[in-house]
């Protein structure tokens, strides 16, 4: 019995591939499996090739897996693109109503033609070929067709019972057709037991960010649509108004980030969410937030750059921009959540950090993390706190008197001077991007300049926070896999696989890259003689950051990927074996 | 009740005679006349000589980026609708680099007042052509005379069906004050374009020029500021050299009043925590 199954459906965009995948994924999730789904799609509406991969397992899975047991192909392109990742003896179901699939001679896969469209027509509408395909899949994975009723009900209930019935009919006919004509199966593993107190939630990085923002006290989101970040907006539009918040679709990302600044200046937790092109447009405003010491949260769901790049493909190439972007020098914090649970918690936490340090906080996720859906046990809801940082009180202002409040008092030891909020009597000040004196008036004298720069510089000098680096595996291991953000899941599986092969390796992962968690990283590296940094960009931005901040020249090798696809388990394992010259260390 | 004295801050750094003094004066007077306390005023301004308005106004200020007063001001208002919120800046700031925001602020109709100090020139950067520089005018970047058609801000606002449009002149503080008062009272986005002469870099659009050319619609009894088509014609006939309340639609509903679910409580006063039922409702959507 397999402990996991890999399933994929592919065809032209606009052919209902997404809804087919959604129905299968949600059905499996609701049955109790841990599901991870990844959508491969293109920046167009009709045509092209799109596919939807589902991995379902009896334990939590953090990436979509390298292998496929069942491939549903609505066209030959789907077979050509995907047969190579199929397990030996895997089955390709193709729609024999519309084409006859072919495969290379050496491909050990079973081509099974099923007249998906024809069966759908018999049920009343060729559009239901997807439901027929789901029925076929259910037969191969040995599910009971009835298990799909709740999902089909949810999906089509609004259109009336007749539509629900017709879709279930199509599903059952596909199921029956396959069982009558073929004798191949990849039974799903038994449904895993759920631990006491665990929930079973199906979430994406984007929905987790939206939820984290709401839980963290965000009450205004201003954003401009952009793949792969728009779903954050959708999620927030659905939920924020119920909790007294407002969502603005800005005219562009420059407006969006400035709106977030304006709201934060007024005392409201506000953020903007975007991807590379929009993030680039925000660079000037990032400096305004830094200089005026206004809290700001920006979520950048990275996609393949530069420029418009590959709008629907993943990458981790905005690291440098997040850390160094904007002219001049500002203080900022860059968080890189490594799981969807961290997308939730670190987004919530970003607001605490932004208000505590009065500076921009950038949450970096990516398309793979943002748009993939996965089953998790629960969100760390109880860990959410609201820490508002230094705020001057009405009484303190009253005692000070008119014009005596120094918003940017350069004398403060930790560099963090209390904020006032518009509406507070005697709290008036000007937040500004010009260099300024203590009360917020632009001045250019050398002494003020130097003291204000030093004040801002001090804010993050002794930065301590629970984010930083995590270490998994054998703490004495001489070898390390190193990464940041969304690659945590696949790196964990790579570590496990390498360990199974007798290679002693640990996994060091950054959930904060700036301020660089130097002490923790040195501690994690103590036993390490060789490290492989895995990152999805061309130049090794994390590797460079480590060299710059902590050294380890000659210790680190890079495993880079920048073709737009998420990195696979086998790619990491083979890169690691090559780098670690297995046999020497094990 | 606040007096003009309560709004006074340090001395502005504008050139003596700069039109922006008059605008500042009128903004402060309008607030005093309406009984608005300085701590309940917020000005978001752009960059330029005019951009210094946020520093001099005497309320809370957000001296933002070049061209970005409007997005900041709109969010301030949404964050706390108890505040009287101004966006302020120059013609370069608003009709050059920030033009996109202007059109969209009119569309969005959040209850703020946008004051443009239109001097037909880039002042702070010492005399380059601006989007409202007239054809033929010589500037540092148009030494042989500007060739591009100037932007007509009031006509643009009329075309975009902005709910409140006024044009004033720094040389007539009394009228300007009353226009700004009306703009503040208008429930929605209000636009006040002000001819605010740059005495240092613009020798064409001077106080004298305006005094001898301006048509004052407020003094014209035949004028009806509720008739947008009439307004378009009259402004075009006068080649935009008009002052007064140009157009107002008092019935126009603001963004805040029309956005479904816009909270009753100002955002800034909202409780940050989520109730257990609230959490449960959200978690249910993930199951
Ligand atoms: C992004 C950006 N580009 C250019 C500038 C330089 N700059 C500052 S003010 C200004 C123009 C000012 O003209 P205007 O907005 O008409 O205001 P005025 O000084 O005339 O009041 C320019 C180009 C800047 N600060 N930021
Ligand atoms: S340069 Fe012109 S706009 Fe600027 S302060 Fe002087 S007169 Fe005013």
GROMACS .gro file of N, CA and C in nm, chain A residues 29-30 199-203 207-208 211 214-217 219-220 235 238-239 241-252 254-255 258-263 265-269 284-285 288 292 344 379 381 384 386 388 397 403 420-434 439-442, chain B residues 5-10 37-42 47 52 54-66 68 70-80 83 97 100-102 104-105 107-108 110 255 259-263 265 267-275 278-287:
model
  450
   29UNK      N    1  -0.901   1.607   0.105
   29UNK     CA    2  -0.879   1.675   0.233
   29UNK      C    3  -0.991   1.640   0.332
   30UNK      N    4  -1.113   1.648   0.283
   30UNK     CA    5  -1.228   1.624   0.373
   30UNK      C    6  -1.235   1.478   0.416
  199UNK      N    7  -0.723   2.035   1.445
  199UNK     CA    8  -0.823   2.068   1.345
  199UNK      C    9  -0.773   2.006   1.215
  200UNK      N   10  -0.839   2.028   1.106
  200UNK     CA   11  -0.789   1.980   0.978
  200UNK      C   12  -0.827   2.087   0.877
  201UNK      N   13  -0.730   2.172   0.845
  201UNK     CA   14  -0.761   2.291   0.767
  201UNK      C   15  -0.688   2.288   0.634
  202UNK      N   16  -0.754   2.341   0.532
  202UNK     CA   17  -0.698   2.343   0.397
  202UNK      C   18  -0.671   2.488   0.361
  203UNK      N   19  -0.545   2.526   0.359
  203UNK     CA   20  -0.511   2.668   0.351
  203UNK      C   21  -0.400   2.693   0.249
  207UNK      N   22  -0.395   3.285   0.189
  207UNK     CA   23  -0.505   3.297   0.285
  207UNK      C   24  -0.449   3.305   0.427
  208UNK      N   25  -0.339   3.237   0.451
  208UNK     CA   26  -0.277   3.242   0.584
  208UNK      C   27  -0.222   3.381   0.614
  211UNK      N   28  -0.525   3.598   0.690
  211UNK     CA   29  -0.575   3.565   0.824
  211UNK      C   30  -0.480   3.621   0.930
  214UNK      N   31  -0.535   3.995   0.967
  214UNK     CA   32  -0.657   4.024   1.044
  214UNK      C   33  -0.634   3.995   1.192
  215UNK      N   34  -0.577   3.880   1.221
  215UNK     CA   35  -0.553   3.843   1.361
  215UNK      C   36  -0.453   3.940   1.425
  216UNK      N   37  -0.359   3.989   1.346
  216UNK     CA   38  -0.258   4.079   1.397
  216UNK      C   39  -0.309   4.221   1.418
  217UNK      N   40  -0.433   4.247   1.381
  217UNK     CA   41  -0.490   4.378   1.407
  217UNK      C   42  -0.489   4.471   1.287
  219UNK      N   43  -0.627   4.671   1.006
  219UNK     CA   44  -0.764   4.717   0.981
  219UNK      C   45  -0.776   4.793   0.850
  220UNK      N   46  -0.668   4.803   0.775
  220UNK     CA   47  -0.677   4.862   0.641
  220UNK      C   48  -0.577   4.793   0.550
  235UNK      N   49  -0.905   3.738   0.010
  235UNK     CA   50  -0.934   3.683   0.142
  235UNK      C   51  -0.970   3.796   0.239
  238UNK      N   52  -1.310   3.949   0.192
  238UNK     CA   53  -1.418   3.865   0.245
  238UNK      C   54  -1.431   3.880   0.397
  239UNK      N   55  -1.319   3.893   0.466
  239UNK     CA   56  -1.324   3.882   0.612
  239UNK      C   57  -1.305   4.014   0.688
  241UNK      N   58  -1.399   4.337   0.653
  241UNK     CA   59  -1.511   4.426   0.686
  241UNK      C   60  -1.594   4.375   0.805
  242UNK      N   61  -1.599   4.244   0.825
  242UNK     CA   62  -1.676   4.191   0.939
  242UNK      C   63  -1.609   4.227   1.070
  243UNK      N   64  -1.484   4.268   1.065
  243UNK     CA   65  -1.411   4.301   1.187
  243UNK      C   66  -1.373   4.449   1.190
  244UNK      N   67  -1.453   4.529   1.121
  244UNK     CA   68  -1.434   4.674   1.130
  244UNK      C   69  -1.320   4.729   1.046
  245UNK      N   70  -1.282   4.658   0.943
  245UNK     CA   71  -1.171   4.706   0.860
  245UNK      C   72  -1.215   4.745   0.721
  246UNK      N   73  -1.123   4.804   0.647
  246UNK     CA   74  -1.151   4.854   0.513
  246UNK      C   75  -1.045   4.806   0.414
  247UNK      N   76  -1.090   4.769   0.296
  247UNK     CA   77  -0.997   4.732   0.189
  247UNK      C   78  -1.011   4.832   0.075
  248UNK      N   79  -0.900   4.880   0.028
  248UNK     CA   80  -0.900   4.975  -0.083
  248UNK      C   81  -0.828   4.914  -0.201
  249UNK      N   82  -0.892   4.913  -0.317
  249UNK     CA   83  -0.817   4.879  -0.437
  249UNK      C   84  -0.756   5.009  -0.489
  250UNK      N   85  -0.627   5.021  -0.472
  250UNK     CA   86  -0.558   5.145  -0.509
  250UNK      C   87  -0.542   5.153  -0.660
  251UNK      N   88  -0.510   5.273  -0.710
  251UNK     CA   89  -0.491   5.291  -0.854
  251UNK      C   90  -0.357   5.236  -0.901
  252UNK      N   91  -0.266   5.216  -0.811
  252UNK     CA   92  -0.139   5.154  -0.845
  252UNK      C   93  -0.068   5.123  -0.712
  254UNK      N   94   0.204   5.244  -0.597
  254UNK     CA   95   0.258   5.363  -0.529
  254UNK      C   96   0.151   5.418  -0.436
  255UNK      N   97   0.029   5.424  -0.488
  255UNK     CA   98  -0.082   5.470  -0.404
  255UNK      C   99  -0.103   5.372  -0.289
  258UNK      N  100   0.150   5.414  -0.012
  258UNK     CA  101   0.134   5.542   0.055
  258UNK      C  102   0.007   5.544   0.141
  259UNK      N  103  -0.096   5.475   0.095
  259UNK     CA  104  -0.218   5.463   0.177
  259UNK      C  105  -0.186   5.388   0.306
  260UNK      N  106  -0.109   5.282   0.293
  260UNK     CA  107  -0.074   5.206   0.413
  260UNK      C  108   0.006   5.294   0.509
  261UNK      N  109   0.090   5.379   0.455
  261UNK     CA  110   0.168   5.470   0.541
  261UNK      C  111   0.075   5.571   0.609
  262UNK      N  112  -0.016   5.629   0.529
  262UNK     CA  113  -0.108   5.728   0.584
  262UNK      C  114  -0.190   5.671   0.699
  263UNK      N  115  -0.239   5.550   0.683
  263UNK     CA  116  -0.320   5.487   0.787
  263UNK      C  117  -0.236   5.456   0.911
  265UNK      N  118   0.030   5.611   1.006
  265UNK     CA  119   0.057   5.742   1.068
  265UNK      C  120  -0.060   5.781   1.159
  266UNK      N  121  -0.180   5.745   1.118
  266UNK     CA  122  -0.300   5.782   1.192
  266UNK      C  123  -0.328   5.685   1.307
  267UNK      N  124  -0.245   5.583   1.320
  267UNK     CA  125  -0.259   5.492   1.433
  267UNK      C  126  -0.331   5.363   1.401
  268UNK      N  127  -0.359   5.340   1.273
  268UNK     CA  128  -0.428   5.218   1.233
  268UNK      C  129  -0.327   5.120   1.172
  269UNK      N  130  -0.333   4.996   1.214
  269UNK     CA  131  -0.246   4.895   1.155
  269UNK      C  132  -0.291   4.870   1.011
  284UNK      N  133   1.038   5.394  -0.322
  284UNK     CA  134   1.053   5.530  -0.270
  284UNK      C  135   0.977   5.546  -0.139
  285UNK      N  136   0.857   5.487  -0.134
  285UNK     CA  137   0.774   5.498  -0.014
  285UNK      C  138   0.834   5.418   0.103
  288UNK      N  139   1.029   5.653   0.274
  288UNK     CA  140   0.950   5.749   0.352
  288UNK      C  141   0.913   5.689   0.488
  292UNK      N  142   1.055   5.861   0.816
  292UNK     CA  143   0.957   5.925   0.903
  292UNK      C  144   0.924   5.837   1.024
  344UNK      N  145   0.088   3.289   0.866
  344UNK     CA  146  -0.012   3.344   0.958
  344UNK      C  147   0.055   3.421   1.073
  379UNK      N  148  -0.381   2.648   1.312
  379UNK     CA  149  -0.307   2.775   1.309
  379UNK      C  150  -0.263   2.809   1.452
  381UNK      N  151  -0.305   3.022   1.660
  381UNK     CA  152  -0.388   3.137   1.694
  381UNK      C  153  -0.353   3.193   1.832
  384UNK      N  154  -0.074   3.466   1.886
  384UNK     CA  155  -0.085   3.603   1.834
  384UNK      C  156  -0.093   3.703   1.950
  386UNK      N  157  -0.069   4.145   2.051
  386UNK     CA  158  -0.070   4.282   1.999
  386UNK      C  159   0.020   4.368   2.088
  388UNK      N  160   0.194   4.729   2.086
  388UNK     CA  161   0.182   4.850   2.006
  388UNK      C  162   0.303   4.942   2.013
  397UNK      N  163   0.125   6.412   2.739
  397UNK     CA  164   0.118   6.528   2.650
  397UNK      C  165   0.064   6.650   2.724
  403UNK      N  166   0.339   7.229   2.191
  403UNK     CA  167   0.466   7.230   2.115
  403UNK      C  168   0.588   7.185   2.194
  420UNK      N  169   0.294   5.988   1.873
  420UNK     CA  170   0.162   6.039   1.908
  420UNK      C  171   0.070   6.005   1.792
  421UNK      N  172  -0.058   6.014   1.816
  421UNK     CA  173  -0.156   5.977   1.714
  421UNK      C  174  -0.241   6.100   1.685
  422UNK      N  175  -0.262   6.134   1.556
  422UNK     CA  176  -0.344   6.251   1.523
  422UNK      C  177  -0.474   6.250   1.602
  423UNK      N  178  -0.507   6.367   1.654
  423UNK     CA  179  -0.624   6.377   1.741
  423UNK      C  180  -0.582   6.401   1.885
  424UNK      N  181  -0.460   6.361   1.919
  424UNK     CA  182  -0.412   6.381   2.056
  424UNK      C  183  -0.372   6.528   2.074
  425UNK      N  184  -0.425   6.590   2.178
  425UNK     CA  185  -0.392   6.731   2.205
  425UNK      C  186  -0.245   6.742   2.244
  426UNK      N  187  -0.181   6.847   2.198
  426UNK     CA  188  -0.038   6.873   2.224
  426UNK      C  189   0.056   6.771   2.159
  427UNK      N  190   0.000   6.680   2.080
  427UNK     CA  191   0.085   6.576   2.021
  427UNK      C  192   0.126   6.606   1.878
  428UNK      N  193   0.089   6.725   1.831
  428UNK     CA  194   0.114   6.759   1.692
  428UNK      C  195   0.260   6.742   1.653
  429UNK      N  196   0.284   6.686   1.539
  429UNK     CA  197   0.418   6.681   1.481
  429UNK      C  198   0.403   6.658   1.332
  430UNK      N  199   0.514   6.668   1.261
  430UNK     CA  200   0.510   6.640   1.118
  430UNK      C  201   0.597   6.518   1.092
  431UNK      N  202   0.534   6.416   1.034
  431UNK     CA  203   0.609   6.297   0.993
  431UNK      C  204   0.663   6.329   0.854
  432UNK      N  205   0.791   6.312   0.835
  432UNK     CA  206   0.842   6.357   0.705
  432UNK      C  207   0.961   6.278   0.655
  433UNK      N  208   0.973   6.283   0.523
  433UNK     CA  209   1.081   6.215   0.455
  433UNK      C  210   1.206   6.300   0.446
  434UNK      N  211   1.190   6.429   0.473
  434UNK     CA  212   1.311   6.514   0.479
  434UNK      C  213   1.382   6.486   0.610
  439UNK      N  214   1.128   6.786   1.658
  439UNK     CA  215   0.984   6.807   1.649
  439UNK      C  216   0.932   6.786   1.507
  440UNK      N  217   1.019   6.745   1.418
  440UNK     CA  218   0.969   6.712   1.286
  440UNK      C  219   0.966   6.830   1.191
  441UNK      N  220   1.064   6.917   1.205
  441UNK     CA  221   1.078   7.028   1.111
  441UNK      C  222   1.203   7.000   1.030
  442UNK      N  223   1.193   7.020   0.898
  442UNK     CA  224   1.310   6.987   0.817
  442UNK      C  225   1.422   7.085   0.845
  591UNK      N  226  -0.412   8.192   1.651
  591UNK     CA  227  -0.285   8.181   1.724
  591UNK      C  228  -0.248   8.034   1.751
  592UNK      N  229  -0.350   7.953   1.778
  592UNK     CA  230  -0.327   7.811   1.808
  592UNK      C  231  -0.272   7.734   1.689
  593UNK      N  232  -0.290   7.790   1.570
  593UNK     CA  233  -0.240   7.722   1.450
  593UNK      C  234  -0.100   7.769   1.410
  594UNK      N  235  -0.054   7.875   1.476
  594UNK     CA  236   0.076   7.930   1.433
  594UNK      C  237   0.192   7.838   1.470
  595UNK      N  238   0.281   7.818   1.375
  595UNK     CA  239   0.402   7.740   1.403
  595UNK      C  240   0.522   7.828   1.373
  596UNK      N  241   0.634   7.767   1.353
  596UNK     CA  242   0.753   7.844   1.318
  596UNK      C  243   0.734   7.914   1.183
  623UNK      N  244  -1.031   7.218   1.596
  623UNK     CA  245  -0.910   7.229   1.679
  623UNK      C  246  -0.789   7.179   1.601
  624UNK      N  247  -0.671   7.239   1.626
  624UNK     CA  248  -0.553   7.202   1.547
  624UNK      C  249  -0.520   7.052   1.555
  625UNK      N  250  -0.543   6.989   1.672
  625UNK     CA  251  -0.506   6.848   1.682
  625UNK      C  252  -0.598   6.757   1.601
  626UNK      N  253  -0.711   6.816   1.554
  626UNK     CA  254  -0.801   6.737   1.472
  626UNK      C  255  -0.786   6.765   1.323
  627UNK      N  256  -0.676   6.834   1.291
  627UNK     CA  257  -0.646   6.863   1.151
  627UNK      C  258  -0.524   6.781   1.111
  628UNK      N  259  -0.530   6.720   0.995
  628UNK     CA  260  -0.413   6.652   0.941
  628UNK      C  261  -0.391   6.697   0.798
  633UNK      N  262   0.590   6.720  -0.226
  633UNK     CA  263   0.719   6.790  -0.219
  633UNK      C  264   0.718   6.907  -0.316
  638UNK      N  265   0.548   7.232   0.174
  638UNK     CA  266   0.581   7.265   0.314
  638UNK      C  267   0.455   7.295   0.395
  640UNK      N  268   0.227   7.117   0.511
  640UNK     CA  269   0.202   7.029   0.627
  640UNK      C  270   0.283   7.073   0.748
  641UNK      N  271   0.398   7.134   0.724
  641UNK     CA  272   0.482   7.178   0.836
  641UNK      C  273   0.433   7.308   0.897
  642UNK      N  274   0.364   7.388   0.816
  642UNK     CA  275   0.328   7.521   0.865
  642UNK      C  276   0.184   7.533   0.914
  643UNK      N  277   0.104   7.436   0.879
  643UNK     CA  278  -0.039   7.446   0.906
  643UNK      C  279  -0.070   7.451   1.055
  644UNK      N  280   0.006   7.378   1.134
  644UNK     CA  281  -0.020   7.380   1.278
  644UNK      C  282  -0.099   7.261   1.328
  645UNK      N  283  -0.142   7.174   1.237
  645UNK     CA  284  -0.208   7.049   1.278
  645UNK      C  285  -0.106   6.937   1.271
  646UNK      N  286  -0.155   6.815   1.268
  646UNK     CA  287  -0.065   6.702   1.242
  646UNK      C  288  -0.028   6.705   1.095
  647UNK      N  289   0.095   6.669   1.065
  647UNK     CA  290   0.140   6.675   0.926
  647UNK      C  291   0.207   6.547   0.882
  648UNK      N  292   0.185   6.516   0.757
  648UNK     CA  293   0.260   6.406   0.695
  648UNK      C  294   0.318   6.463   0.567
  649UNK      N  295   0.444   6.501   0.575
  649UNK     CA  296   0.511   6.559   0.459
  649UNK      C  297   0.564   6.442   0.377
  650UNK      N  298   0.483   6.402   0.282
  650UNK     CA  299   0.506   6.274   0.214
  650UNK      C  300   0.603   6.290   0.097
  651UNK      N  301   0.581   6.215  -0.007
  651UNK     CA  302   0.672   6.214  -0.122
  651UNK      C  303   0.618   6.304  -0.232
  652UNK      N  304   0.703   6.335  -0.328
  652UNK     CA  305   0.661   6.418  -0.441
  652UNK      C  306   0.548   6.348  -0.516
  654UNK      N  307   0.262   6.241  -0.383
  654UNK     CA  308   0.187   6.137  -0.310
  654UNK      C  309   0.105   6.189  -0.194
  656UNK      N  310  -0.207   6.273  -0.199
  656UNK     CA  311  -0.345   6.222  -0.201
  656UNK      C  312  -0.362   6.081  -0.143
  657UNK      N  313  -0.281   5.983  -0.183
  657UNK     CA  314  -0.301   5.851  -0.122
  657UNK      C  315  -0.283   5.856   0.029
  658UNK      N  316  -0.189   5.933   0.077
  658UNK     CA  317  -0.169   5.943   0.221
  658UNK      C  318  -0.290   6.009   0.288
  659UNK      N  319  -0.337   6.117   0.229
  659UNK     CA  320  -0.449   6.190   0.290
  659UNK      C  321  -0.576   6.105   0.292
  660UNK      N  322  -0.601   6.033   0.184
  660UNK     CA  323  -0.723   5.951   0.178
  660UNK      C  324  -0.721   5.843   0.287
  661UNK      N  325  -0.604   5.784   0.308
  661UNK     CA  326  -0.595   5.679   0.410
  661UNK      C  327  -0.606   5.737   0.551
  662UNK      N  328  -0.553   5.857   0.570
  662UNK     CA  329  -0.566   5.921   0.702
  662UNK      C  330  -0.715   5.939   0.735
  663UNK      N  331  -0.789   5.984   0.636
  663UNK     CA  332  -0.933   6.007   0.658
  663UNK      C  333  -1.005   5.875   0.688
  664UNK      N  334  -0.972   5.770   0.611
  664UNK     CA  335  -1.038   5.642   0.636
  664UNK      C  336  -1.000   5.588   0.774
  665UNK      N  337  -0.877   5.616   0.815
  665UNK     CA  338  -0.829   5.565   0.942
  665UNK      C  339  -0.898   5.635   1.059
  666UNK      N  340  -0.929   5.761   1.040
  666UNK     CA  341  -0.997   5.835   1.148
  666UNK      C  342  -1.084   5.944   1.087
  669UNK      N  343  -1.116   6.331   1.186
  669UNK     CA  344  -1.018   6.434   1.152
  669UNK      C  345  -1.063   6.514   1.030
  683UNK      N  346   0.369   6.453  -1.155
  683UNK     CA  347   0.402   6.322  -1.099
  683UNK      C  348   0.285   6.254  -1.027
  686UNK      N  349  -0.213   6.076  -1.160
  686UNK     CA  350  -0.296   5.956  -1.151
  686UNK      C  351  -0.378   5.955  -1.024
  687UNK      N  352  -0.316   5.993  -0.915
  687UNK     CA  353  -0.387   5.991  -0.787
  687UNK      C  354  -0.503   6.091  -0.784
  688UNK      N  355  -0.481   6.205  -0.853
  688UNK     CA  356  -0.584   6.311  -0.855
  688UNK      C  357  -0.713   6.258  -0.918
  690UNK      N  358  -0.806   5.956  -0.959
  690UNK     CA  359  -0.867   5.848  -0.881
  690UNK      C  360  -0.925   5.896  -0.748
  691UNK      N  361  -0.869   6.002  -0.694
  691UNK     CA  362  -0.926   6.056  -0.571
  691UNK      C  363  -1.064   6.114  -0.600
  693UNK      N  364  -1.262   6.007  -0.838
  693UNK     CA  365  -1.344   5.888  -0.861
  693UNK      C  366  -1.388   5.825  -0.729
  694UNK      N  367  -1.292   5.815  -0.639
  694UNK     CA  368  -1.314   5.742  -0.513
  694UNK      C  369  -1.403   5.822  -0.417
  696UNK      N  370  -1.343   6.017  -0.136
  696UNK     CA  371  -1.325   6.015   0.009
  696UNK      C  372  -1.330   6.161   0.058
  841UNK      N  373  -1.736   5.796  -0.050
  841UNK     CA  374  -1.687   5.657  -0.043
  841UNK      C  375  -1.727   5.594   0.089
  845UNK      N  376  -1.951   5.258   0.076
  845UNK     CA  377  -1.881   5.129   0.080
  845UNK      C  378  -1.957   5.033   0.172
  846UNK      N  379  -2.002   4.919   0.118
  846UNK     CA  380  -2.077   4.828   0.203
  846UNK      C  381  -1.993   4.785   0.324
  847UNK      N  382  -2.050   4.796   0.440
  847UNK     CA  383  -1.981   4.751   0.561
  847UNK      C  384  -1.881   4.851   0.617
  848UNK      N  385  -1.879   4.975   0.565
  848UNK     CA  386  -1.784   5.071   0.621
  848UNK      C  387  -1.816   5.092   0.769
  849UNK      N  388  -1.716   5.074   0.857
  849UNK     CA  389  -1.744   5.072   1.000
  849UNK      C  390  -1.794   5.206   1.054
  851UNK      N  391  -1.754   5.295   1.376
  851UNK     CA  392  -1.647   5.343   1.463
  851UNK      C  393  -1.527   5.377   1.377
  853UNK      N  394  -1.172   5.365   1.236
  853UNK     CA  395  -1.081   5.250   1.236
  853UNK      C  396  -0.983   5.256   1.353
  854UNK      N  397  -0.937   5.377   1.382
  854UNK     CA  398  -0.834   5.392   1.484
  854UNK      C  399  -0.885   5.352   1.622
  855UNK      N  400  -1.016   5.353   1.638
  855UNK     CA  401  -1.072   5.316   1.769
  855UNK      C  402  -1.115   5.171   1.776
  856UNK      N  403  -1.099   5.098   1.666
  856UNK     CA  404  -1.141   4.957   1.663
  856UNK      C  405  -1.057   4.873   1.758
  857UNK      N  406  -1.122   4.773   1.815
  857UNK     CA  407  -1.054   4.675   1.898
  857UNK      C  408  -0.974   4.583   1.803
  858UNK      N  409  -0.850   4.554   1.838
  858UNK     CA  410  -0.766   4.473   1.748
  858UNK      C  411  -0.793   4.324   1.760
  859UNK      N  412  -0.856   4.284   1.868
  859UNK     CA  413  -0.869   4.139   1.886
  859UNK      C  414  -0.993   4.085   1.816
  860UNK      N  415  -0.991   3.955   1.795
  860UNK     CA  416  -1.102   3.888   1.729
  860UNK      C  417  -1.168   3.798   1.833
  861UNK      N  418  -1.300   3.799   1.834
  861UNK     CA  419  -1.371   3.717   1.933
  861UNK      C  420  -1.355   3.569   1.898
  864UNK      N  421  -1.563   3.486   1.617
  864UNK     CA  422  -1.502   3.539   1.495
  864UNK      C  423  -1.399   3.441   1.441
  865UNK      N  424  -1.312   3.394   1.531
  865UNK     CA  425  -1.212   3.295   1.491
  865UNK      C  426  -1.278   3.169   1.436
  866UNK      N  427  -1.380   3.124   1.507
  866UNK     CA  428  -1.447   2.999   1.468
  866UNK      C  429  -1.507   3.014   1.328
  867UNK      N  430  -1.566   3.129   1.303
  867UNK     CA  431  -1.628   3.152   1.172
  867UNK      C  432  -1.521   3.146   1.060
  868UNK      N  433  -1.405   3.204   1.089
  868UNK     CA  434  -1.298   3.204   0.989
  868UNK      C  435  -1.245   3.062   0.970
  869UNK      N  436  -1.218   2.993   1.079
  869UNK     CA  437  -1.161   2.858   1.070
  869UNK      C  438  -1.255   2.765   0.993
  870UNK      N  439  -1.386   2.788   1.009
  870UNK     CA  440  -1.482   2.702   0.940
  870UNK      C  441  -1.464   2.711   0.788
  871UNK      N  442  -1.422   2.829   0.741
  871UNK     CA  443  -1.405   2.843   0.596
  871UNK      C  444  -1.285   2.765   0.543
  872UNK      N  445  -1.197   2.721   0.632
  872UNK     CA  446  -1.079   2.646   0.589
  872UNK      C  447  -1.099   2.494   0.594
  873UNK      N  448  -1.217   2.451   0.643
  873UNK     CA  449  -1.231   2.307   0.666
  873UNK      C  450  -1.274   2.230   0.541
   0.00000   0.00000   0.00000
